[in-house]
């Protein structure tokens, strides 16, 4: 309520990506593609080296044109962040400036919090070769640094955008960490599994495979553990009944 | 011990990245660059379309040549995964196959567990346009799917390698989620802050800013809260003393 009274016209539900003095059109396009993959679509450019629009960016965007079409161009970082309440600067280097440095993951969580309470938030990315300058960094209240191999930290700007946007998306992600790919069937019940075990063991008894009485209990249990572990679907249990039946038939035919 | 007795010559401490029928050399090079950024260096290629070595891959690797130089080429997925105990297949599509699907994050945790117990582990990535075929997928015991924007899921293979390798690295990452960038100084003690407050309030009293006796306590507390929140360093406290001193002096000069 208090927030609304400040007269915010639009509250963006995701951070704005701000590319500062980007050099290669390809990287702008790839950054747009990375953004849209992660559900981000608001892009700002500060002094793009080769002007704007840039056909090379369009080509590299691979269908993420909507992001490029809406991109806004600014003359300075100050202008580009002027309407935002929170600004995060990405940096690979350690600076002499005293700033809070967050991992990409922690930054994503903090940004979710800020944006959740209505703070418009932007993330600054520097030019390809040099990264952000200190004069750019001081427009940010927080620094984001992606933890990488200390012996080889060499992301291009589009890769950096991808990782930061990915962490943003992951922080709001509802996908279960584990699921099954085939929804046309369901996990087998334990009754169905016990029936399968019985069928298999009957067939193996008849075939002579389980003829060693002393070994039988351990062999049976090992097979049961294997089949339990494989987390069969109801469909697979039915297939497996068929496998046993046909193998046993074939075997009898051979005798 | 039981593991060692199986006669494993080398136990890799990180997963092998396996690019299946990759088409563009640029993507192979960018994948190598992404890998090395995340501490991975073992690359296998199954039937790269344009043969191997590929100068375009070298050019795109931006210094990650060590990964390309050691890359091994195979004729089939079966050959490429033959010496591995665990294989994860990356897939954007839902399949009719019944396989466990993990997010990239969960897969990273599981792979850490497998590799920690000595299981050599590989991750399959499919060709650019089509992704892995079902005949490739069945070489894997688990599927990895990166949760992305359902309206626009269009990562190229090098971007997919980057995200999966990043999650691998992040799962073993020891970087504190939050730290300060400047190590040449330390956080101010509360004594130092109280001294600063006293200096500021004395100067503000003298200047007349705090002349309203009724308002004074709230104004002082608001200023103290602001300065506490900014988590000043010892160096910044000293600078701020200077700021107050010089502002107060200038002020007196004007009067």
Coordinates of C-alpha atoms in Angstrom, one line a residue:
Chain A
X1 CA 0.0 0.0 0.0
X2 CA 2.7 2.4 1.0
X3 CA 4.6 1.3 -2.1
X4 CA 1.6 2.0 -4.4
X5 CA 1.3 5.5 -3.0
X6 CA 4.8 6.2 -4.3
X7 CA 3.1 6.2 -7.7
X8 CA 4.9 3.3 -9.5
X9 CA 3.3 2.9 -12.8
X10 CA 4.6 -0.6 -13.6
X11 CA 6.3 -3.0 -11.3
X12 CA 8.3 -5.4 -13.3
X13 CA 8.2 -8.9 -12.0
X14 CA 11.7 -9.7 -13.1
X15 CA 15.1 -7.9 -13.2
X16 CA 16.2 -5.8 -16.1
X17 CA 19.4 -6.9 -17.8
X18 CA 21.6 -3.9 -18.6
X19 CA 24.5 -4.4 -21.0
X20 CA 27.1 -1.6 -20.6
X21 CA 29.0 -0.6 -23.7
X22 CA 28.6 -4.1 -25.3
X23 CA 30.9 -4.6 -28.3
X24 CA 29.7 -7.6 -30.4
X25 CA 26.2 -7.8 -31.8
X26 CA 26.4 -11.6 -31.5
X27 CA 26.8 -11.3 -27.8
X28 CA 23.8 -9.0 -27.5
X29 CA 21.8 -11.5 -29.5
X30 CA 23.0 -14.5 -27.5
X31 CA 22.3 -12.6 -24.2
X32 CA 18.7 -12.0 -25.4
X33 CA 18.4 -15.7 -26.2
X34 CA 19.7 -16.6 -22.8
X35 CA 17.4 -14.2 -21.1
X36 CA 14.2 -15.4 -22.8
X37 CA 15.2 -19.0 -22.0
X38 CA 15.1 -18.0 -18.4
X39 CA 11.9 -15.9 -18.6
X40 CA 13.5 -12.5 -18.7
X41 CA 12.6 -10.0 -21.4
X42 CA 13.6 -6.5 -20.3
X43 CA 16.9 -5.5 -21.9
X44 CA 18.7 -2.1 -21.7
X45 CA 21.8 -1.2 -23.6
X46 CA 24.3 1.6 -22.6
X47 CA 26.2 2.9 -25.6
X48 CA 26.4 -0.3 -27.8
X49 CA 29.6 0.1 -29.8
X50 CA 28.1 -0.7 -33.2
X51 CA 24.9 1.3 -32.7
X52 CA 21.4 0.0 -32.5
X53 CA 19.6 -1.9 -34.0
X54 CA 22.3 -4.3 -34.9
X55 CA 21.5 -7.1 -37.5
X56 CA 24.2 -9.4 -36.0
X57 CA 22.3 -9.3 -32.7
X58 CA 19.1 -10.2 -34.5
X59 CA 20.8 -13.2 -36.2
X60 CA 22.3 -14.5 -32.9
X61 CA 19.0 -14.1 -31.0
X62 CA 17.6 -17.3 -32.6
X63 CA 14.0 -16.3 -32.1
X64 CA 14.4 -14.1 -29.1
X65 CA 13.7 -11.1 -31.2
X66 CA 11.0 -9.9 -28.9
X67 CA 13.7 -9.1 -26.3
X68 CA 15.7 -7.1 -28.9
X69 CA 12.7 -5.3 -30.3
X70 CA 11.8 -3.9 -26.8
X71 CA 15.4 -3.1 -25.9
X72 CA 16.0 0.5 -24.7
X73 CA 19.2 2.3 -25.4
X74 CA 20.8 4.8 -23.0
X75 CA 23.8 7.2 -23.1
X76 CA 25.0 6.5 -19.6
X77 CA 24.7 4.0 -16.8
X78 CA 23.2 6.7 -14.6
X79 CA 20.4 7.1 -17.2
X80 CA 19.9 3.4 -17.6
X81 CA 19.4 2.8 -13.9
X82 CA 17.7 6.0 -13.0
X83 CA 14.2 4.6 -12.5
X84 CA 15.4 1.5 -10.6
X85 CA 15.5 1.0 -6.8
X86 CA 18.0 -1.8 -6.8
X87 CA 21.1 -2.3 -9.0
X88 CA 23.4 -5.3 -9.0
X89 CA 26.7 -5.1 -10.8
X90 CA 28.4 -8.3 -12.1
X91 CA 32.1 -8.4 -11.7
X92 CA 34.7 -11.1 -12.2
X93 CA 37.5 -9.1 -10.5
X94 CA 38.1 -8.1 -7.0
X95 CA 38.0 -4.3 -6.5
X96 CA 39.4 -1.8 -4.2
X97 CA 35.8 -0.6 -3.6
X98 CA 34.1 -1.9 -0.5
X99 CA 31.0 -3.5 -1.8
X100 CA 28.9 -6.6 -0.8
X101 CA 29.7 -9.5 -3.1
X102 CA 27.1 -12.2 -3.6
X103 CA 27.3 -15.4 -5.5
X104 CA 24.9 -15.6 -8.4
X105 CA 22.7 -18.0 -6.3
X106 CA 22.5 -15.7 -3.3
X107 CA 21.9 -12.7 -5.5
X108 CA 19.0 -14.5 -7.2
X109 CA 17.4 -15.1 -3.8
X110 CA 17.9 -11.4 -2.7
X111 CA 16.5 -10.1 -6.0
X112 CA 13.4 -12.3 -5.6
X113 CA 12.9 -10.6 -2.2
X114 CA 13.4 -7.1 -3.6
X115 CA 11.2 -7.6 -6.6
X116 CA 8.6 -9.4 -4.4
X117 CA 8.3 -6.2 -2.4
X118 CA 8.0 -4.0 -5.5
X119 CA 11.6 -2.8 -5.9
X120 CA 12.5 -2.4 -9.6
X121 CA 15.8 -4.2 -10.0
X122 CA 18.5 -4.1 -12.7
X123 CA 21.7 -6.1 -13.3
X124 CA 24.7 -4.5 -14.9
X125 CA 27.0 -6.5 -17.2
X126 CA 30.3 -4.9 -18.5
X127 CA 31.9 -4.8 -21.9
X128 CA 33.5 -8.0 -23.3
X129 CA 37.2 -7.2 -22.7
X130 CA 37.3 -5.0 -19.7
X131 CA 34.2 -5.6 -17.6
X132 CA 32.6 -2.8 -15.7
X133 CA 34.7 0.1 -14.6
X134 CA 34.7 1.5 -11.0
X135 CA 32.6 4.5 -12.3
X136 CA 30.0 2.0 -13.4
X137 CA 30.2 -0.2 -10.2
X138 CA 29.3 2.7 -7.9
X139 CA 25.8 2.8 -9.4
X140 CA 25.2 -0.6 -7.8
X141 CA 24.3 -1.3 -4.3
X142 CA 25.5 -4.9 -4.5
X143 CA 28.0 -6.9 -6.5
X144 CA 27.3 -10.3 -8.1
X145 CA 30.3 -12.6 -8.8
X146 CA 29.9 -16.0 -10.3
X147 CA 32.2 -18.5 -8.6
X148 CA 34.3 -20.1 -11.4
X149 CA 37.5 -22.0 -11.8
X150 CA 40.2 -19.7 -10.4
X151 CA 42.6 -21.0 -13.0
X152 CA 40.3 -20.2 -15.9
X153 CA 37.6 -17.6 -15.5
X154 CA 36.7 -16.5 -19.0
X155 CA 33.0 -16.2 -19.6
X156 CA 31.8 -14.0 -22.4
X157 CA 29.1 -11.5 -21.6
X158 CA 26.3 -13.7 -23.0
X159 CA 27.5 -16.7 -21.0
X160 CA 27.5 -14.5 -17.9
X161 CA 24.0 -13.3 -18.6
X162 CA 22.9 -16.9 -19.1
X163 CA 24.2 -18.0 -15.7
X164 CA 22.8 -15.0 -13.8
X165 CA 19.4 -15.4 -15.6
X166 CA 19.4 -19.1 -15.0
X167 CA 19.9 -18.6 -11.2
X168 CA 17.1 -16.0 -11.2
X169 CA 14.8 -18.6 -12.9
X170 CA 16.0 -21.4 -10.7
X171 CA 15.2 -19.4 -7.5
X172 CA 11.6 -19.3 -8.5
X173 CA 11.5 -22.7 -10.1
X174 CA 8.7 -25.1 -9.2
X175 CA 9.9 -28.1 -11.3
X176 CA 10.3 -31.1 -9.0
X177 CA 14.0 -32.0 -8.6
X178 CA 13.1 -35.6 -9.7
X179 CA 10.3 -36.9 -11.8
X180 CA 9.5 -39.6 -14.4
X181 CA 9.4 -38.9 -18.1
X182 CA 6.5 -41.2 -19.1
X183 CA 3.1 -40.0 -17.8
X184 CA 1.1 -42.6 -19.7
X185 CA 1.7 -45.2 -16.9
X186 CA 2.1 -45.2 -13.2
X187 CA 4.5 -46.8 -10.7
X188 CA 3.8 -50.4 -10.1
X189 CA 2.2 -51.3 -6.7
X190 CA 4.0 -53.6 -4.4
X191 CA 1.3 -56.2 -5.0
X192 CA 2.0 -56.1 -8.7
X193 CA 5.7 -56.5 -7.9
X194 CA 5.2 -59.5 -5.6
X195 CA 3.1 -61.1 -8.4
X196 CA 6.0 -60.6 -10.8
X197 CA 8.5 -62.0 -8.3
X198 CA 6.3 -65.1 -7.9
X199 CA 6.1 -65.6 -11.6
X200 CA 9.8 -65.2 -12.1
X201 CA 10.7 -67.5 -9.3
X202 CA 8.2 -70.2 -10.5
X203 CA 9.8 -70.0 -13.9
X204 CA 13.3 -70.2 -12.5
X205 CA 12.3 -73.1 -10.2
X206 CA 11.0 -75.0 -13.2
X207 CA 14.1 -74.1 -15.3
X208 CA 16.4 -75.5 -12.6
X209 CA 18.1 -72.1 -12.1
X210 CA 17.2 -72.1 -8.4
X211 CA 17.8 -75.8 -7.8
X212 CA 20.5 -75.2 -5.0
X213 CA 18.2 -75.2 -2.0
X214 CA 20.9 -73.6 0.3
X215 CA 21.5 -70.8 -2.1
X216 CA 17.9 -70.2 -3.2
X217 CA 16.8 -67.7 -0.5
X218 CA 19.8 -65.4 -1.1
X219 CA 19.4 -65.6 -4.9
X220 CA 15.7 -64.9 -4.7
X221 CA 16.3 -61.9 -2.4
X222 CA 19.0 -60.5 -4.7
X223 CA 16.7 -60.6 -7.7
X224 CA 13.9 -59.0 -5.7
X225 CA 16.2 -56.2 -4.5
X226 CA 17.3 -55.6 -8.1
X227 CA 13.7 -55.4 -9.4
X228 CA 12.6 -53.2 -6.4
X229 CA 15.5 -50.8 -7.1
X230 CA 14.5 -50.4 -10.7
X231 CA 11.2 -48.7 -9.7
X232 CA 9.2 -50.4 -12.4
X233 CA 6.0 -48.9 -13.9
X234 CA 2.8 -50.9 -14.1
X235 CA 3.4 -51.1 -17.9
X236 CA 6.9 -52.5 -17.4
X237 CA 5.7 -55.1 -14.9
X238 CA 3.3 -56.3 -17.6
X239 CA 6.1 -56.4 -20.2
X240 CA 8.3 -58.3 -17.8
X241 CA 5.6 -60.9 -17.3
X242 CA 5.6 -61.4 -21.0
X243 CA 9.4 -61.7 -21.1
X244 CA 9.4 -64.4 -18.4
X245 CA 6.5 -66.3 -20.1
X246 CA 8.2 -66.3 -23.5
X247 CA 11.7 -67.1 -22.2
X248 CA 10.2 -70.0 -20.2
X249 CA 8.2 -71.2 -23.3
X250 CA 11.3 -71.0 -25.5
X251 CA 13.3 -72.9 -22.9
X252 CA 10.7 -75.7 -22.8
X253 CA 10.6 -75.9 -26.5
X254 CA 14.4 -76.4 -26.6
X255 CA 14.3 -79.3 -24.1
Chain B
X1 CA 38.8 -51.1 -1.0
X2 CA 36.3 -53.2 -2.7
X3 CA 36.3 -50.6 -5.5
X4 CA 40.0 -50.6 -5.9
X5 CA 40.0 -54.4 -6.3
X6 CA 37.9 -53.9 -9.4
X7 CA 41.1 -52.6 -10.9
X8 CA 40.2 -49.0 -11.8
X9 CA 43.2 -47.4 -13.2
X10 CA 42.1 -43.8 -12.9
X11 CA 39.2 -42.4 -11.0
X12 CA 38.2 -39.1 -12.5
X13 CA 37.1 -36.6 -9.9
X14 CA 34.7 -34.9 -12.3
X15 CA 32.2 -36.0 -15.0
X16 CA 33.2 -36.5 -18.6
X17 CA 31.3 -34.3 -21.1
X18 CA 30.3 -36.3 -24.2
X19 CA 29.1 -34.4 -27.2
X20 CA 27.1 -36.7 -29.5
X21 CA 27.3 -36.0 -33.2
X22 CA 28.1 -32.2 -32.7
X23 CA 27.7 -30.2 -35.8
X24 CA 29.3 -26.8 -35.4
X25 CA 33.0 -26.5 -34.4
X26 CA 32.2 -23.2 -32.7
X27 CA 29.8 -25.0 -30.3
X28 CA 32.5 -27.6 -29.5
X29 CA 35.0 -24.8 -28.7
X30 CA 32.4 -22.8 -26.7
X31 CA 31.5 -26.0 -24.8
X32 CA 35.2 -26.6 -23.9
X33 CA 35.5 -23.0 -22.7
X34 CA 32.3 -23.4 -20.6
X35 CA 33.7 -26.7 -19.2
X36 CA 37.1 -25.2 -18.1
X37 CA 35.4 -22.2 -16.5
X38 CA 33.6 -24.8 -14.3
X39 CA 36.7 -26.9 -13.6
X40 CA 35.8 -29.7 -16.1
X41 CA 38.4 -30.9 -18.6
X42 CA 37.5 -34.3 -19.9
X43 CA 35.7 -34.1 -23.3
X44 CA 34.6 -36.9 -25.6
X45 CA 33.1 -36.5 -29.1
X46 CA 31.0 -39.0 -30.9
X47 CA 31.2 -38.7 -34.7
X48 CA 31.7 -34.9 -34.9
X49 CA 30.2 -33.8 -38.2
X50 CA 33.1 -31.9 -39.5
X51 CA 35.8 -34.3 -38.4
X52 CA 38.5 -33.7 -35.7
X53 CA 40.5 -31.7 -35.0
X54 CA 38.5 -28.7 -36.0
X55 CA 40.1 -25.2 -36.3
X56 CA 36.8 -23.5 -35.7
X57 CA 36.6 -25.3 -32.3
X58 CA 40.1 -24.1 -31.4
X59 CA 39.2 -20.5 -32.3
X60 CA 36.0 -20.5 -30.2
X61 CA 37.7 -22.1 -27.2
X62 CA 39.3 -18.8 -26.2
X63 CA 42.2 -20.4 -24.4
X64 CA 40.5 -23.7 -23.3
X65 CA 42.7 -25.5 -25.8
X66 CA 43.8 -28.0 -23.2
X67 CA 40.3 -29.4 -23.2
X68 CA 40.3 -29.8 -27.0
X69 CA 43.8 -31.2 -27.1
X70 CA 42.9 -34.0 -24.8
X71 CA 39.4 -34.7 -26.3
X72 CA 38.8 -38.3 -27.4
X73 CA 36.8 -39.2 -30.5
X74 CA 34.5 -42.2 -30.7
X75 CA 32.4 -43.9 -33.4
X76 CA 29.4 -44.6 -31.2
X77 CA 27.7 -43.6 -27.9
X78 CA 28.2 -47.2 -26.8
X79 CA 32.0 -46.9 -27.3
X80 CA 32.1 -43.4 -25.7
X81 CA 30.4 -44.6 -22.5
X82 CA 31.9 -48.1 -22.4
X83 CA 34.2 -47.5 -19.4
X84 CA 31.8 -45.5 -17.4
X85 CA 29.6 -46.7 -14.5
X86 CA 27.1 -43.8 -14.6
X87 CA 25.7 -42.0 -17.6
X88 CA 23.4 -39.0 -17.5
X89 CA 21.6 -37.9 -20.7
X90 CA 20.6 -34.3 -21.2
X91 CA 17.2 -33.9 -22.9
X92 CA 14.9 -30.9 -23.5
X93 CA 12.0 -33.1 -24.7
X94 CA 9.7 -35.4 -22.8
X95 CA 10.1 -38.9 -24.1
X96 CA 8.0 -42.0 -24.2
X97 CA 10.8 -43.8 -22.4
X98 CA 10.4 -44.3 -18.7
X99 CA 13.4 -42.7 -17.2
X100 CA 14.2 -40.7 -14.1
X101 CA 14.4 -37.0 -14.9
X102 CA 16.4 -34.8 -12.7
X103 CA 16.9 -31.0 -12.7
X104 CA 20.4 -29.9 -13.4
X105 CA 20.8 -29.0 -9.8
X106 CA 19.6 -32.4 -8.4
X107 CA 21.7 -34.2 -11.0
X108 CA 24.8 -32.3 -9.9
X109 CA 24.2 -33.5 -6.3
X110 CA 23.7 -37.1 -7.4
X111 CA 26.8 -37.0 -9.6
X112 CA 28.9 -35.7 -6.7
X113 CA 27.7 -38.7 -4.7
X114 CA 28.5 -41.2 -7.5
X115 CA 31.9 -39.7 -8.2
X116 CA 32.6 -39.5 -4.5
X117 CA 32.3 -43.2 -4.3
X118 CA 34.5 -43.8 -7.3
X119 CA 31.9 -44.2 -10.1
X120 CA 33.2 -42.8 -13.4
X121 CA 30.4 -40.6 -14.7
X122 CA 29.6 -39.1 -18.1
X123 CA 27.0 -36.6 -19.4
X124 CA 25.6 -37.0 -22.9
X125 CA 24.6 -33.9 -25.0
X126 CA 22.9 -34.3 -28.3
X127 CA 23.4 -32.7 -31.7
X128 CA 22.3 -29.0 -32.2
X129 CA 19.1 -29.4 -34.0
X130 CA 17.6 -32.7 -32.9
X131 CA 19.1 -33.5 -29.5
X132 CA 19.7 -37.1 -28.4
X133 CA 17.7 -39.9 -30.1
X134 CA 16.1 -42.6 -28.0
X135 CA 18.8 -45.0 -29.2
X136 CA 21.3 -42.7 -27.4
X137 CA 19.1 -42.1 -24.4
X138 CA 19.0 -45.8 -23.4
X139 CA 22.7 -45.7 -22.7
X140 CA 22.0 -43.5 -19.8
X141 CA 20.7 -44.5 -16.4
X142 CA 19.3 -41.0 -15.6
X143 CA 18.0 -38.0 -17.6
X144 CA 18.9 -34.4 -16.8
X145 CA 16.5 -31.7 -17.9
X146 CA 17.3 -28.0 -17.4
X147 CA 14.1 -26.2 -16.3
X148 CA 13.6 -23.3 -18.7
X149 CA 10.9 -21.0 -19.9
X150 CA 8.3 -23.3 -21.3
X151 CA 7.4 -20.7 -24.0
X152 CA 11.0 -20.5 -25.2
X153 CA 13.4 -23.3 -24.5
X154 CA 16.2 -22.9 -27.0
X155 CA 19.6 -23.4 -25.6
X156 CA 22.4 -24.3 -28.0
X157 CA 24.6 -27.2 -27.0
X158 CA 27.4 -25.0 -25.6
X159 CA 24.9 -23.1 -23.4
X160 CA 23.5 -26.4 -22.1
X161 CA 27.0 -27.6 -21.3
X162 CA 27.7 -24.3 -19.5
X163 CA 24.6 -24.6 -17.2
X164 CA 25.2 -28.3 -16.4
X165 CA 28.9 -27.7 -15.8
X166 CA 28.0 -24.7 -13.7
X167 CA 25.6 -26.7 -11.5
X168 CA 28.3 -29.4 -11.1
X169 CA 30.8 -26.7 -9.9
X170 CA 28.2 -25.0 -7.7
X171 CA 27.4 -28.3 -5.9
X172 CA 31.0 -28.4 -4.8
X173 CA 31.5 -24.7 -4.4
X174 CA 33.0 -23.3 -1.2
X175 CA 32.7 -19.6 -2.0
X176 CA 30.7 -17.9 0.8
X177 CA 27.3 -16.7 -0.6
X178 CA 28.2 -13.2 0.7
X179 CA 31.5 -11.5 1.3
X180 CA 33.1 -8.0 1.0
X181 CA 35.3 -7.1 -1.9
X182 CA 37.9 -5.0 -0.1
X183 CA 40.2 -7.1 2.1
X184 CA 42.6 -4.2 3.0
X185 CA 40.3 -3.1 5.7
X186 CA 37.9 -4.6 8.3
X187 CA 34.3 -4.0 9.4
X188 CA 34.1 -1.1 11.9
X189 CA 33.6 -2.0 15.5
X190 CA 30.5 -0.7 17.2
X191 CA 32.7 1.5 19.4
X192 CA 34.1 3.1 16.3
X193 CA 30.5 3.7 15.0
X194 CA 29.4 5.2 18.3
X195 CA 32.3 7.6 18.1
X196 CA 31.3 8.5 14.6
X197 CA 27.7 9.1 15.7
X198 CA 28.9 11.3 18.5
X199 CA 31.0 13.3 16.1
X200 CA 28.2 13.7 13.6
X201 CA 25.6 14.6 16.2
X202 CA 28.0 17.2 17.8
X203 CA 28.5 18.8 14.5
X204 CA 24.8 18.8 13.7
X205 CA 24.0 20.2 17.1
X206 CA 26.5 23.1 16.5
X207 CA 25.1 23.7 13.0
X208 CA 21.5 23.9 14.3
X209 CA 20.2 21.0 12.3
X210 CA 19.1 19.2 15.5
X211 CA 17.7 22.4 17.1
X212 CA 14.2 21.0 17.5
X213 CA 14.4 19.3 20.9
X214 CA 11.2 17.2 20.4
X215 CA 12.4 15.9 17.0
X216 CA 16.0 15.4 18.0
X217 CA 15.8 11.8 19.4
X218 CA 14.0 10.4 16.3
X219 CA 16.3 12.3 13.9
X220 CA 19.4 11.0 15.7
X221 CA 18.1 7.5 15.7
X222 CA 17.2 7.5 12.1
X223 CA 20.7 8.7 11.2
X224 CA 22.2 6.0 13.4
X225 CA 20.0 3.3 11.8
X226 CA 21.1 4.4 8.4
X227 CA 24.8 4.3 9.3
X228 CA 24.5 1.0 11.0
X229 CA 22.7 -0.5 8.0
X230 CA 25.5 0.6 5.7
X231 CA 27.9 -1.8 7.4
X232 CA 30.9 0.6 7.3
X233 CA 34.5 -0.5 7.3
X234 CA 37.0 1.0 9.7
X235 CA 38.5 2.9 6.7
X236 CA 35.1 4.3 5.8
X237 CA 34.5 5.5 9.4
X238 CA 37.8 7.4 9.3
X239 CA 36.8 8.9 5.9
X240 CA 33.4 9.9 7.3
X241 CA 35.0 11.6 10.3
X242 CA 37.0 13.7 7.8
X243 CA 33.8 14.4 5.8
X244 CA 32.0 15.7 9.0
X245 CA 35.0 17.7 10.1
X246 CA 35.5 19.5 6.7
X247 CA 31.8 20.1 6.2
X248 CA 31.5 21.6 9.6
X249 CA 34.6 23.8 9.0
X250 CA 33.3 25.0 5.7
X251 CA 30.0 25.8 7.3
X252 CA 31.7 27.9 10.0
X253 CA 33.7 29.6 7.3
X254 CA 30.5 30.6 5.6
X255 CA 28.9 32.1 8.6

